[in-house]
Amino acid sequence: MRRDSKLSGVLHVLLHMAEAPGPMTSDDLGRVMQTNPVVIRRIMAGLRDQGLVRSEKGHGGGWTISCDFNRVTLRDIYEALGSPEIFAMGNRSDAPGCLVEAAVNKALTGAFEDAEAMLMDRFGAVTLAALSKDFHAGMLRQGRGFNPAMAHAE
């Protein structure tokens, strides 16, 4: 099953940006994420529209963080990405004519809604600052200082 890794990728990018001494270009971020800079620009434009990042054009320009890592949660980022579908599973039919399928839909829909509510609660409880703190703790455990250019060599 193909998984949507956009949320994970965006969180990865934001943490790299937070560690950078200055703006990071789409090319820089594309190298970090091993993807095309066009993909980065498309994703970052959505984050910019939500006030999470900003961009400066020209020499010395690039993307910078414009949000408070202590206040922004995983849920905020998830919603800035357009709230992509969480589950690949779903009901076979939205309007079943069969009572058996209606019973199945009722059970599955309830389970999906409960699971999504729990996940959204968890996303709302984890800030970008908490992710950054965890990253820094991992670097210390490994006895490494932080070098933004080398951070991807995890």
mmCIF file of C-alpha atoms in Angstrom:
data_model
loop_
_atom_site.group_PDB
_atom_site.id
_atom_site.type_symbol
_atom_site.label_atom_id
_atom_site.label_comp_id
_atom_site.label_asym_id
_atom_site.label_seq_id
_atom_site.Cartn_x
_atom_site.Cartn_y
_atom_site.Cartn_z
ATOM 1 C CA MET A 1 0.000 0.000 0.000
ATOM 2 C CA ARG A 2 1.369 3.418 -0.933
ATOM 3 C CA ARG A 3 1.575 5.755 2.020
ATOM 4 C CA ASP A 4 1.246 9.519 1.965
ATOM 5 C CA SER A 5 4.454 10.769 3.567
ATOM 6 C CA LYS A 6 3.883 14.483 2.976
ATOM 7 C CA LEU A 7 3.308 15.263 6.678
ATOM 8 C CA SER A 8 6.467 13.417 7.680
ATOM 9 C CA GLY A 9 8.427 15.173 4.940
ATOM 10 C CA VAL A 10 7.177 18.632 5.882
ATOM 11 C CA LEU A 11 8.019 18.064 9.540
ATOM 12 C CA HIS A 12 11.490 16.924 8.477
ATOM 13 C CA VAL A 13 11.948 20.082 6.379
ATOM 14 C CA LEU A 14 10.732 22.377 9.166
ATOM 15 C CA LEU A 15 13.152 20.885 11.680
ATOM 16 C CA HIS A 16 16.050 21.309 9.260
ATOM 17 C CA MET A 17 15.001 24.895 8.628
ATOM 18 C CA ALA A 18 14.873 25.600 12.359
ATOM 19 C CA GLU A 19 18.494 24.510 12.696
ATOM 20 C CA ALA A 20 19.801 26.456 9.711
ATOM 21 C CA PRO A 21 21.675 29.669 10.462
ATOM 22 C CA GLY A 22 19.751 31.500 7.760
ATOM 23 C CA PRO A 23 17.270 31.031 4.931
ATOM 24 C CA MET A 24 17.305 27.739 3.048
ATOM 25 C CA THR A 25 16.616 27.704 -0.666
ATOM 26 C CA SER A 26 14.301 25.251 -2.371
ATOM 27 C CA ASP A 27 17.435 23.649 -3.813
ATOM 28 C CA ASP A 28 18.899 23.236 -0.291
ATOM 29 C CA LEU A 29 15.672 21.700 0.985
ATOM 30 C CA GLY A 30 15.347 19.519 -2.113
ATOM 31 C CA ARG A 31 18.777 18.052 -1.386
ATOM 32 C CA VAL A 32 17.858 17.426 2.258
ATOM 33 C CA MET A 33 14.625 15.714 1.236
ATOM 34 C CA GLN A 34 16.093 14.034 -1.840
ATOM 35 C CA THR A 35 13.401 15.504 -4.052
ATOM 36 C CA ASN A 36 12.960 18.080 -6.754
ATOM 37 C CA PRO A 37 13.006 21.740 -5.610
ATOM 38 C CA VAL A 38 9.704 22.231 -7.464
ATOM 39 C CA VAL A 39 8.062 19.771 -5.052
ATOM 40 C CA ILE A 40 9.512 21.744 -2.143
ATOM 41 C CA ARG A 41 8.223 25.059 -3.537
ATOM 42 C CA ARG A 42 4.731 23.636 -3.962
ATOM 43 C CA ILE A 43 4.610 22.319 -0.398
ATOM 44 C CA MET A 44 6.217 25.406 1.095
ATOM 45 C CA ALA A 45 3.769 27.706 -0.695
ATOM 46 C CA GLY A 46 0.932 26.054 1.217
ATOM 47 C CA LEU A 47 2.789 26.498 4.495
ATOM 48 C CA ARG A 48 3.494 30.128 3.611
ATOM 49 C CA ASP A 49 -0.208 30.701 2.973
ATOM 50 C CA GLN A 50 -0.853 29.477 6.531
ATOM 51 C CA GLY A 51 1.815 31.788 7.988
ATOM 52 C CA LEU A 52 4.139 28.968 9.033
ATOM 53 C CA VAL A 53 7.049 29.937 6.789
ATOM 54 C CA ARG A 54 8.055 32.919 4.698
ATOM 55 C CA SER A 55 10.196 33.319 1.626
ATOM 56 C CA GLU A 56 12.552 35.985 0.422
ATOM 57 C CA LYS A 57 13.586 36.236 -3.207
ATOM 58 C CA GLY A 58 16.976 37.159 -4.518
ATOM 59 C CA HIS A 59 20.544 36.709 -3.331
ATOM 60 C CA GLY A 60 20.611 35.504 0.268
ATOM 61 C CA GLY A 61 16.925 34.677 0.111
ATOM 62 C CA GLY A 62 15.109 31.437 0.750
ATOM 63 C CA TRP A 63 12.657 29.902 3.171
ATOM 64 C CA THR A 64 12.578 30.695 6.883
ATOM 65 C CA ILE A 65 10.352 29.696 9.789
ATOM 66 C CA SER A 66 7.743 32.299 10.722
ATOM 67 C CA CYS A 67 5.852 30.390 13.399
ATOM 68 C CA ASP A 68 6.403 29.732 17.084
ATOM 69 C CA PHE A 69 7.628 26.146 17.490
ATOM 70 C CA ASN A 70 6.239 26.143 21.033
ATOM 71 C CA ARG A 71 2.708 26.764 19.788
ATOM 72 C CA VAL A 72 2.468 25.007 16.421
ATOM 73 C CA THR A 73 1.380 21.386 16.635
ATOM 74 C CA LEU A 74 1.448 18.424 14.298
ATOM 75 C CA ARG A 75 -2.270 19.019 13.837
ATOM 76 C CA ASP A 76 -1.614 22.571 12.634
ATOM 77 C CA ILE A 77 0.828 21.258 10.028
ATOM 78 C CA TYR A 78 -1.545 18.440 9.038
ATOM 79 C CA GLU A 79 -4.332 20.974 8.509
ATOM 80 C CA ALA A 80 -1.993 23.313 6.587
ATOM 81 C CA LEU A 81 -1.407 20.404 4.198
ATOM 82 C CA GLY A 82 -5.135 20.238 3.520
ATOM 83 C CA SER A 83 -5.973 17.474 6.032
ATOM 84 C CA PRO A 84 -5.059 14.553 3.767
ATOM 85 C CA GLU A 85 -6.931 11.272 4.166
ATOM 86 C CA ILE A 86 -5.615 9.393 7.166
ATOM 87 C CA PHE A 87 -6.802 5.916 6.292
ATOM 88 C CA ALA A 88 -6.459 4.044 3.035
ATOM 89 C CA MET A 89 -9.388 1.864 4.080
ATOM 90 C CA GLY A 90 -12.986 2.881 3.679
ATOM 91 C CA ASN A 91 -16.495 1.630 3.099
ATOM 92 C CA ARG A 92 -17.242 -0.199 -0.124
ATOM 93 C CA SER A 93 -20.314 1.945 -0.728
ATOM 94 C CA ASP A 94 -21.431 5.176 0.897
ATOM 95 C CA ALA A 95 -25.127 4.429 0.343
ATOM 96 C CA PRO A 96 -25.570 0.658 0.578
ATOM 97 C CA GLY A 97 -28.842 -0.945 -0.423
ATOM 98 C CA CYS A 98 -27.972 -4.058 1.571
ATOM 99 C CA LEU A 99 -28.665 -4.225 5.326
ATOM 100 C CA VAL A 100 -25.538 -6.361 5.852
ATOM 101 C CA GLU A 101 -23.370 -3.744 4.176
ATOM 102 C CA ALA A 102 -25.125 -0.987 6.153
ATOM 103 C CA ALA A 103 -24.226 -2.788 9.398
ATOM 104 C CA VAL A 104 -20.631 -3.184 8.234
ATOM 105 C CA ASN A 105 -20.463 0.517 7.264
ATOM 106 C CA LYS A 106 -21.821 1.566 10.638
ATOM 107 C CA ALA A 107 -19.175 -0.439 12.510
ATOM 108 C CA LEU A 108 -16.286 0.614 10.286
ATOM 109 C CA THR A 109 -17.304 4.274 10.156
ATOM 110 C CA GLY A 110 -17.498 4.421 13.941
ATOM 111 C CA ALA A 111 -14.096 2.786 14.307
ATOM 112 C CA PHE A 112 -12.520 5.103 11.711
ATOM 113 C CA GLU A 113 -14.030 8.187 13.359
ATOM 114 C CA ASP A 114 -12.813 7.100 16.817
ATOM 115 C CA ALA A 115 -9.310 6.368 15.522
ATOM 116 C CA GLU A 116 -9.131 9.670 13.650
ATOM 117 C CA ALA A 117 -10.288 11.597 16.734
ATOM 118 C CA MET A 118 -7.583 9.948 18.857
ATOM 119 C CA LEU A 119 -4.939 10.680 16.222
ATOM 120 C CA MET A 120 -6.014 14.326 15.931
ATOM 121 C CA ASP A 121 -5.872 14.657 19.730
ATOM 122 C CA ARG A 122 -2.338 13.259 19.691
ATOM 123 C CA PHE A 123 -1.322 15.522 16.786
ATOM 124 C CA GLY A 124 -2.683 18.465 18.764
ATOM 125 C CA ALA A 125 -0.583 17.542 21.797
ATOM 126 C CA VAL A 126 2.788 17.402 20.008
ATOM 127 C CA THR A 127 4.463 20.701 19.198
ATOM 128 C CA LEU A 128 7.262 21.359 16.753
ATOM 129 C CA ALA A 129 9.338 22.338 19.803
ATOM 130 C CA ALA A 130 8.837 18.828 21.234
ATOM 131 C CA LEU A 131 10.070 17.283 17.967
ATOM 132 C CA SER A 132 13.074 19.605 17.963
ATOM 133 C CA LYS A 133 13.846 18.729 21.577
ATOM 134 C CA ASP A 134 13.698 15.016 20.750
ATOM 135 C CA PHE A 135 16.020 15.552 17.774
ATOM 136 C CA HIS A 136 18.530 17.426 19.937
ATOM 137 C CA ALA A 137 18.402 14.726 22.619
ATOM 138 C CA GLY A 138 19.192 12.129 19.948
ATOM 139 C CA MET A 139 22.162 14.156 18.757
ATOM 140 C CA LEU A 140 23.483 14.383 22.316
ATOM 141 C CA ARG A 141 23.007 10.622 22.858
ATOM 142 C CA GLN A 142 25.117 10.022 19.769
ATOM 143 C CA GLY A 143 27.732 12.478 20.963
ATOM 144 C CA ARG A 144 27.283 14.665 17.906
ATOM 145 C CA GLY A 145 26.956 18.396 17.620
ATOM 146 C CA PHE A 146 24.549 19.733 15.047
ATOM 147 C CA ASN A 147 25.625 20.572 11.508
ATOM 148 C CA PRO A 148 22.616 21.343 9.251
ATOM 149 C CA ALA A 149 24.446 20.029 6.202
ATOM 150 C CA MET A 150 25.083 16.698 7.911
ATOM 151 C CA ALA A 151 21.817 16.271 9.795
ATOM 152 C CA HIS A 152 20.333 14.078 7.080
ATOM 153 C CA ALA A 153 23.089 11.499 7.546
ATOM 154 C CA GLU A 154 21.100 9.934 10.376
#
